[in-house]
Short mmCIF file of C-alpha atoms (C1' of nucleotides) in Angstrom, two decimals:
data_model
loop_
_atom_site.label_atom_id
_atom_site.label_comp_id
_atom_site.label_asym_id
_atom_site.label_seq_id
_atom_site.Cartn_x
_atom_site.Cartn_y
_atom_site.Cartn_z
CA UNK W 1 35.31 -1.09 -55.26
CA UNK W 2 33.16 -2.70 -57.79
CA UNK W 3 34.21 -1.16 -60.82
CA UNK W 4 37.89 -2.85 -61.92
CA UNK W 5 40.82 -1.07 -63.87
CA UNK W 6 43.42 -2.56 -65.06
CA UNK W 7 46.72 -0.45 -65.54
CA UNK W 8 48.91 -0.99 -68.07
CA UNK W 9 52.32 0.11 -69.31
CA UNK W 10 51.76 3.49 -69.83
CA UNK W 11 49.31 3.81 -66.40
CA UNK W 12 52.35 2.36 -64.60
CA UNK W 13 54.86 4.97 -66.78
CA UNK W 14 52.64 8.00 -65.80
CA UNK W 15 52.25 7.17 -62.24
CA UNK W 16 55.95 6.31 -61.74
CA UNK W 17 56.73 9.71 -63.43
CA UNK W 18 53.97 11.86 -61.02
CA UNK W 19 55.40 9.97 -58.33
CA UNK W 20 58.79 11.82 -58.58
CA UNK W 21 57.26 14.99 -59.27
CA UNK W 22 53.40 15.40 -59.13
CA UNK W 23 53.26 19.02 -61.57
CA UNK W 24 54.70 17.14 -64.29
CA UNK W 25 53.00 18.67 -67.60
CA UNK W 26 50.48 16.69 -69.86
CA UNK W 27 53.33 17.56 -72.37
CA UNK W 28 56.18 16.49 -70.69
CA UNK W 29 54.61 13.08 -69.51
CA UNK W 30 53.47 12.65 -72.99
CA UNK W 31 56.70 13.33 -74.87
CA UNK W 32 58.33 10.90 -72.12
CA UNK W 33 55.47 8.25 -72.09
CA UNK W 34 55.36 8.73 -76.22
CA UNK W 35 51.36 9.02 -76.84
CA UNK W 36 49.75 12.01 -77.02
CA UNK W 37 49.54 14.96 -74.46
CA UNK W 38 45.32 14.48 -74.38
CA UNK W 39 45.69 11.13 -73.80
CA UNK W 40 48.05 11.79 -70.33
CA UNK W 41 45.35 13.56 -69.54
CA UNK W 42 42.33 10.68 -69.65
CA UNK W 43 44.77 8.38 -68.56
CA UNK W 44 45.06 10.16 -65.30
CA UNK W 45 41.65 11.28 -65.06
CA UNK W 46 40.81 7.47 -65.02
CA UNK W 47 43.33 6.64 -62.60
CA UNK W 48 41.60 9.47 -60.06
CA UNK W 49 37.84 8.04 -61.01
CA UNK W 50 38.77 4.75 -60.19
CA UNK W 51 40.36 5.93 -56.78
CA UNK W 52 44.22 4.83 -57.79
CA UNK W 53 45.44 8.76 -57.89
CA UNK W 54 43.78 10.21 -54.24
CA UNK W 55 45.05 13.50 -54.61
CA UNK W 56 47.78 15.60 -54.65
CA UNK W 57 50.39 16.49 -51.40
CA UNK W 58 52.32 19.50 -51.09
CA UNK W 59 55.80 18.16 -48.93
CA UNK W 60 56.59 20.99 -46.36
CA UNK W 61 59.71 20.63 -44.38
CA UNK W 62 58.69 20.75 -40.23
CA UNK W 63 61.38 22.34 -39.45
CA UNK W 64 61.10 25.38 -41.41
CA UNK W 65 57.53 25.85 -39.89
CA UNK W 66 59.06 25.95 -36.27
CA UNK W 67 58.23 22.19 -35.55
CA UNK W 68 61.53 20.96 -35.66
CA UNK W 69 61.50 18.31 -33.45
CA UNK W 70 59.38 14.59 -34.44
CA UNK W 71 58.46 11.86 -32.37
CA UNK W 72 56.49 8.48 -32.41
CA UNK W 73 54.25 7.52 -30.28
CA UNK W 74 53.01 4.26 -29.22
CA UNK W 75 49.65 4.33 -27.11
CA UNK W 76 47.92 1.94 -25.68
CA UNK W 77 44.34 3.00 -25.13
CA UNK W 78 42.66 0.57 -22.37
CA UNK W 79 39.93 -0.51 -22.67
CA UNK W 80 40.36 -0.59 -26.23
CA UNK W 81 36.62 -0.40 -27.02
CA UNK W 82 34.49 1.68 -30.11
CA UNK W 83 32.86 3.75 -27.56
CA UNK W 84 36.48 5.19 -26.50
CA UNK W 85 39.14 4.96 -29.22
CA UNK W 86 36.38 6.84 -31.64
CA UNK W 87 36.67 9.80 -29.51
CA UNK W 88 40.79 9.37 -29.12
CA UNK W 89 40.74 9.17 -32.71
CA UNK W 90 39.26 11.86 -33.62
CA UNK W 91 40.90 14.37 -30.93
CA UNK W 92 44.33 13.08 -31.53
CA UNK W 93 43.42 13.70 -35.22
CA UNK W 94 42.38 17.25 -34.05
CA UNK W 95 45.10 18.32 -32.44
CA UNK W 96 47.98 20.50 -34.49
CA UNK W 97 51.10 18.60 -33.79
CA UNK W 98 49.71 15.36 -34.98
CA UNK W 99 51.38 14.55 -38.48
CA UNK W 100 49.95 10.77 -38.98
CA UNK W 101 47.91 8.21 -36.73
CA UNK W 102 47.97 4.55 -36.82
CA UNK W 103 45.93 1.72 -35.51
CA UNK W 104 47.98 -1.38 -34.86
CA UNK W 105 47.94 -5.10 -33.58
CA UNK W 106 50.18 -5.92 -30.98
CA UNK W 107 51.11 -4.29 -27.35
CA UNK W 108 50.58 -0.58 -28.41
CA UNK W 109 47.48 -0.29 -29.86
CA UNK W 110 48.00 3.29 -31.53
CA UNK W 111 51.24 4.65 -33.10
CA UNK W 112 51.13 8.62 -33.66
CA UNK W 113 53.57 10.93 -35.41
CA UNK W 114 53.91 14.07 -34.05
CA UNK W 115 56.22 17.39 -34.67
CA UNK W 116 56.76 20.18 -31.96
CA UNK W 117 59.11 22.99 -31.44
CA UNK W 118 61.07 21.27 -29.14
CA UNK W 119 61.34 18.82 -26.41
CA UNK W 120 59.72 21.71 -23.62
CA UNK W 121 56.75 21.11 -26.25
CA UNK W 122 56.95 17.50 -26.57
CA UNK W 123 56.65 17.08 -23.12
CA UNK W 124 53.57 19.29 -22.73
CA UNK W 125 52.19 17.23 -25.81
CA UNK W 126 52.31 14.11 -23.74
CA UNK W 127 51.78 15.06 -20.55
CA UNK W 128 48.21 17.42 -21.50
CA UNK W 129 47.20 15.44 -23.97
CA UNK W 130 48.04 11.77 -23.32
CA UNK W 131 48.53 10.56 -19.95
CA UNK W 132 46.23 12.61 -18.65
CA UNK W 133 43.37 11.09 -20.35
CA UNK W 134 41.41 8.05 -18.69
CA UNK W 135 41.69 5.80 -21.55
CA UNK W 136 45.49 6.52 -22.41
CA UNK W 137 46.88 3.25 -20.13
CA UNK W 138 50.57 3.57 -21.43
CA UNK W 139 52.63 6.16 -24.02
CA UNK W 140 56.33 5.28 -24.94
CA UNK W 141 57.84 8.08 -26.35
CA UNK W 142 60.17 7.49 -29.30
CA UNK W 143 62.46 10.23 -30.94
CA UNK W 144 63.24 10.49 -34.70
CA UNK W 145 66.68 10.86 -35.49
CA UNK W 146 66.31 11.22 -39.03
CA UNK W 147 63.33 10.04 -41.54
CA UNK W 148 63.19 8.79 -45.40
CA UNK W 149 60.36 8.67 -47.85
CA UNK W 150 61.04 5.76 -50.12
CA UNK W 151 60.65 4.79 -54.10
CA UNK W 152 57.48 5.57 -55.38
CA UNK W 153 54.81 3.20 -55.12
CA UNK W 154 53.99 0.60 -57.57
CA UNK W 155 52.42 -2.77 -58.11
CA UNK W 156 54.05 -5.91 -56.96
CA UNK W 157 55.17 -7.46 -59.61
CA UNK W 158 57.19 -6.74 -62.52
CA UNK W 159 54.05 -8.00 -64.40
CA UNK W 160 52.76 -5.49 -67.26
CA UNK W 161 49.16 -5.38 -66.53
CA UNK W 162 47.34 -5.64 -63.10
CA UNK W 163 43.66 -5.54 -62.14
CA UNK W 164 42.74 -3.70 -59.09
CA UNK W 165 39.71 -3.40 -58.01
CA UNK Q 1 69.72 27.35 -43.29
CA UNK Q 2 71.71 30.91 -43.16
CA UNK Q 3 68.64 32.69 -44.87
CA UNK Q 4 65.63 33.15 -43.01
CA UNK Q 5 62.14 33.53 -43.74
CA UNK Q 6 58.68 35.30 -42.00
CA UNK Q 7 55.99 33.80 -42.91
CA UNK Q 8 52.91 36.39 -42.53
CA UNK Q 9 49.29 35.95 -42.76
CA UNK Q 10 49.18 35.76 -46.47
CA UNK Q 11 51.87 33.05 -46.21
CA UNK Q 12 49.78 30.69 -44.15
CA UNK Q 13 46.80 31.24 -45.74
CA UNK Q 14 47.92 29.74 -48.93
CA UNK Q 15 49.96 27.11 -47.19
CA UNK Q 16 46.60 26.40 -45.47
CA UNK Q 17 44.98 26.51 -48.84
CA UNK Q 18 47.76 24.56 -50.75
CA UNK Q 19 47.92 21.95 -47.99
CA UNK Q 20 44.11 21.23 -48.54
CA UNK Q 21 44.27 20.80 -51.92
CA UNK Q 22 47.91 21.28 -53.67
CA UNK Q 23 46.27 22.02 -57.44
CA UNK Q 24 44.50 25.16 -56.00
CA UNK Q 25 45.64 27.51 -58.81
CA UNK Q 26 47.06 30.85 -58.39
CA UNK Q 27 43.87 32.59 -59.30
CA UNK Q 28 41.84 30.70 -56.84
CA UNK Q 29 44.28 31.65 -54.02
CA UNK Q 30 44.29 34.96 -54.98
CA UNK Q 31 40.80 35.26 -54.70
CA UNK Q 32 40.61 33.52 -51.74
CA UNK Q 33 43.74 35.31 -50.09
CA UNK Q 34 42.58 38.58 -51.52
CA UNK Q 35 45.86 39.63 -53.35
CA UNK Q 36 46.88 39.19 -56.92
CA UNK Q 37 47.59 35.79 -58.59
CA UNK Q 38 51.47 37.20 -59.30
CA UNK Q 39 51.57 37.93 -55.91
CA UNK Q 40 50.51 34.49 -54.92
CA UNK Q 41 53.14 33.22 -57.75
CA UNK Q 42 55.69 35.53 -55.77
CA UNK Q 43 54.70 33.91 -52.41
CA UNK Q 44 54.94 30.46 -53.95
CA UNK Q 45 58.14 30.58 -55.67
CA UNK Q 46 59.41 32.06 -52.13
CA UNK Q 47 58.54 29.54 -50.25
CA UNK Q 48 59.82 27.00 -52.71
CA UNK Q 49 63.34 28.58 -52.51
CA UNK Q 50 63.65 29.23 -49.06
CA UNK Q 51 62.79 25.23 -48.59
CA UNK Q 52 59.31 26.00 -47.04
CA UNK Q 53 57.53 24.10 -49.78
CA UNK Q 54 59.60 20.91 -50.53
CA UNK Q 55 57.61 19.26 -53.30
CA UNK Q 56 54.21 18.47 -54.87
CA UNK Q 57 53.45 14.19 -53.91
CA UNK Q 58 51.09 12.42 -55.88
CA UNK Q 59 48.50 10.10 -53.28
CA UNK Q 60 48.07 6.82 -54.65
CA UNK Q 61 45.79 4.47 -52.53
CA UNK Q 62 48.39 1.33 -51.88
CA UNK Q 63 45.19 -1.31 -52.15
CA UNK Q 64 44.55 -0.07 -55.87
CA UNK Q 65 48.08 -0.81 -56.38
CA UNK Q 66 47.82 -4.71 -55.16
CA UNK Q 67 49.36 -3.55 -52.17
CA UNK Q 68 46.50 -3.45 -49.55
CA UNK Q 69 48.32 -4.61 -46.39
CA UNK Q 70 50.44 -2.68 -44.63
CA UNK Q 71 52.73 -3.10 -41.45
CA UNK Q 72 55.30 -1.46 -39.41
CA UNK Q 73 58.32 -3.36 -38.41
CA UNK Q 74 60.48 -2.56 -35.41
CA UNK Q 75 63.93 -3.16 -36.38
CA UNK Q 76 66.96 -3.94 -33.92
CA UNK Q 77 70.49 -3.47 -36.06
CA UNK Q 78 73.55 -4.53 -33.75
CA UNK Q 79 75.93 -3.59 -33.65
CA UNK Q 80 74.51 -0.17 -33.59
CA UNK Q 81 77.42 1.18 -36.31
CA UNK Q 82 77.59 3.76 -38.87
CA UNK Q 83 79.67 1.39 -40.84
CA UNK Q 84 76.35 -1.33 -41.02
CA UNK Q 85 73.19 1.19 -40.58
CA UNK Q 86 74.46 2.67 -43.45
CA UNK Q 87 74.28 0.29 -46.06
CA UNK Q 88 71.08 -1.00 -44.25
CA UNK Q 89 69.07 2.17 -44.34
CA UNK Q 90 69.56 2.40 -48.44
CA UNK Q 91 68.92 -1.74 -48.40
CA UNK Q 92 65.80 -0.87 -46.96
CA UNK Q 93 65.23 2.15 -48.71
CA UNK Q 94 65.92 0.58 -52.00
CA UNK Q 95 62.95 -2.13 -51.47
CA UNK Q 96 59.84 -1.55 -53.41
CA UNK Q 97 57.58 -2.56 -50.59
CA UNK Q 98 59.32 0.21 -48.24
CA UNK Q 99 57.23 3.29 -47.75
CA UNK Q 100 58.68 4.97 -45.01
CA UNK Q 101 61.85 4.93 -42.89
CA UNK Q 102 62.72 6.01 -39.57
CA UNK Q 103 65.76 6.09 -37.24
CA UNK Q 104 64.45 6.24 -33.78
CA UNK Q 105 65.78 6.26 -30.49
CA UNK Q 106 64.90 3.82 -27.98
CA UNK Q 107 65.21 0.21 -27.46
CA UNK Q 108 64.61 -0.61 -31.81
CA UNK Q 109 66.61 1.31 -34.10
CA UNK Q 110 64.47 1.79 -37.25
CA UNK Q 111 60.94 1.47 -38.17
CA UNK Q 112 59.99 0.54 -41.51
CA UNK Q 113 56.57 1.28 -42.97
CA UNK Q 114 56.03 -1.02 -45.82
CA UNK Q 115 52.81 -1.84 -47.86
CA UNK Q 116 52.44 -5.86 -49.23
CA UNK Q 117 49.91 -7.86 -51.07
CA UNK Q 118 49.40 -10.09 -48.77
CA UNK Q 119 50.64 -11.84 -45.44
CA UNK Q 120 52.28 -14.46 -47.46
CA UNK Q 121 54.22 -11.55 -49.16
CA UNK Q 122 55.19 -9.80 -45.75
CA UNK Q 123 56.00 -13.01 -44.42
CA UNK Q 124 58.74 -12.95 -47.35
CA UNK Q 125 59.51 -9.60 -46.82
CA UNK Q 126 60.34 -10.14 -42.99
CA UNK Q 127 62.23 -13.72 -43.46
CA UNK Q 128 63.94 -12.71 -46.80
CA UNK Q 129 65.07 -9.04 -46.70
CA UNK Q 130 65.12 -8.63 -42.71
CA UNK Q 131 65.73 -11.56 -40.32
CA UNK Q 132 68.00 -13.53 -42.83
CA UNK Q 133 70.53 -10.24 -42.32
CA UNK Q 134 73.36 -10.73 -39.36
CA UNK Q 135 72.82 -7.17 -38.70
CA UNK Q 136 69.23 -7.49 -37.74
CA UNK Q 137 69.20 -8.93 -34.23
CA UNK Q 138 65.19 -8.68 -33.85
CA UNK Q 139 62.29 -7.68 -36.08
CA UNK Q 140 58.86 -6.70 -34.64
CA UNK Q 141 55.99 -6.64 -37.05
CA UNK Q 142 52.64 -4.66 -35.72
CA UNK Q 143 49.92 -5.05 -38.68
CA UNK Q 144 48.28 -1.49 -39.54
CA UNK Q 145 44.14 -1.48 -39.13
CA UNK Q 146 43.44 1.63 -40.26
CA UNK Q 147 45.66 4.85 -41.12
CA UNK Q 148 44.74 8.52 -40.72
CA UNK Q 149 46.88 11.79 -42.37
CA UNK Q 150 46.40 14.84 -39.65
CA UNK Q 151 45.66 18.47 -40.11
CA UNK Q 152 48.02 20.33 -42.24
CA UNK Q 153 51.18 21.39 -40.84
CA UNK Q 154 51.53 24.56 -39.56
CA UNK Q 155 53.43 26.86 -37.17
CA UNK Q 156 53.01 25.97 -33.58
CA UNK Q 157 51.54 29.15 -32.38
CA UNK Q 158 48.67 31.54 -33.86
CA UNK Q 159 51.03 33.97 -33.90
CA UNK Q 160 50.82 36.33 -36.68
CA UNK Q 161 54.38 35.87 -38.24
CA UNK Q 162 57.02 33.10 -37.67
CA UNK Q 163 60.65 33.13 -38.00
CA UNK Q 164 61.90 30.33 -39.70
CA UNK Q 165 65.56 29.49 -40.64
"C1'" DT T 1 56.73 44.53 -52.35
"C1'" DG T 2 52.38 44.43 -54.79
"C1'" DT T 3 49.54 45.13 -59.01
"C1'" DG T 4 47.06 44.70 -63.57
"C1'" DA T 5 47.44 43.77 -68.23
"C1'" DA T 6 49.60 41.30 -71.98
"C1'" DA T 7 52.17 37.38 -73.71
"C1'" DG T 8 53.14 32.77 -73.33
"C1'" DA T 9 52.14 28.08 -71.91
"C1'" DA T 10 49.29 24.57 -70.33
"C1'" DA T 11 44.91 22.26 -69.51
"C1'" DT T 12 40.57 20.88 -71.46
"C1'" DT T 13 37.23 20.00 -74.91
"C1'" DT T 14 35.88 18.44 -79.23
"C1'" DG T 15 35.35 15.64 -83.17
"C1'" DG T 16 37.09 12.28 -86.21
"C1'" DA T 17 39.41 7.86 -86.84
"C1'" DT F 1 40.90 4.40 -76.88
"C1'" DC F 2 43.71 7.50 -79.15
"C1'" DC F 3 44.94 11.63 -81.42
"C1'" DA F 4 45.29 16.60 -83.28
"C1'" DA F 5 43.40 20.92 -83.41
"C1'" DA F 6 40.61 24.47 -81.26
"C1'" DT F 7 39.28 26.64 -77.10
"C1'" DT F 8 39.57 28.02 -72.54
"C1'" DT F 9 42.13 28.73 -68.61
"C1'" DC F 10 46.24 29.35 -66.09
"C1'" DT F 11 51.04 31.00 -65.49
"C1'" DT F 12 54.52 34.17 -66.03
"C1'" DT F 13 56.52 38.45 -67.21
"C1'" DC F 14 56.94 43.28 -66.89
"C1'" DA F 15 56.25 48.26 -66.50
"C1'" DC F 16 54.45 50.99 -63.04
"C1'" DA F 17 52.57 52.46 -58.41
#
DNA sequence: TGTGAAAGAAATTTGGA
DNA sequence: TCCAAATTTCTTTCACA
């Protein structure tokens, strides 16, 4: 956090392009960007130094891996004190259905993400590994219908240069 | 979905692998797998076509971007009809603070991950692009502390092979 | 299917502006 | 920083088990 970068029209042309497809060539982002392949590739290489680029995803569809069925859960954990929600952290974290956690403000203090086989599974999910615990005070249960990942990622503005730090 | 897949041990392990770290290359997963890098290619190209694999995703961290708060909002849309939630879902979609979209059951129809600058900025998010809209009857926003991505995504069981349509 | 070797392509490194 | 060329490494193909 204490070094600053600042990205500039052809940081923000290179991310927008590995956005929609992350194995996009140092040649092919080059001849689209127009500067020189060598140069995608320091440009990038700065953008994962200075923490902008974390890493790179492969997308697998649930469904084909048997887990066909997603839910959201909103927990509240009571007390909601370091000495308990580390723990619940980390197990929910742990355990193989769990897709993505969240700690919130408001009523529910934790919102999980979770994909089972189907509901039979859900079920045991929530019964074994939610209200059965101490600290887990409430769960609401919440179905999803369908999903969408949205446009890629980019700063605010429309402004050409930005300094993150 | 009329084709269907089994996914053996060699399958998982470089899903496992892949799902670590999605620029492993195909002669690292072969040695790590213990078959040959065009068999991994094979396996790969496989489970691209038969939708296993749906993509390589670049992580960006949203706070590098100028976009270090996030929120989830829970959306009401009444009346509940395909005629509105249609053009709302790609309204929301279409917003470059939207990073996730979900239609859930339960007493709020969607919820909308988005990442902002600032509270100022969500505050014009919410009042601008949500509660000004006659189709959105209530908006609930629940700050995000803290965010965790879960274990890669696997079959449910430990069973050796899996069908998967 | 899976393999190893060869051909092709891409990623890196280097050095000069 | 950027580029172009050289080098190294990976990907892809293909004939064969």
């Amino acid at each position: 956090m204490t070094d600053s970068v600042v990205l500039d029209a052809v940081d923000l042309h290179i991310l927008r392009l590995l956005q929609n497809d992350a194995r996009t060539t140092y040649r092919e982002l080059a001849a689209e960007v127009g500067v020189a392949p060598s140069t995608c590739l320091d440009r990038v290489a700065r953008l994962r130094r200075t923490g902008v680029v974390l890493g790179h995803r492969l997308r697998l569809d649930p469904a084909k891996l048997g887990r066909g069925l997603e839910a959201l859960l909103l927990v509240q954990v009571r007390p909601h004190r370091r000495e308990l929600i580390g723990p619940f952290v980390d197990r929910i974290r742990a355990l193989p259905e769990s897709r993505a956690l969240f700690h919130l403000t408001g009523p529910d203090d934790y919102l999980v993400h979770v994909a089972v086989a189907d509901p039979a599974d859900l079920q045991r999910l929530v019964l074994d590994e939610f209200t059965s615990c101490r600290e887990v005070a409430r769960v609401e249960t919440r179905l999803i219908f369908q999903q969408w990942e949205c446009g890629p990622l980019l700063p605010p503005s429309a402004s050409p240069s930005l300094s993150a730090d």
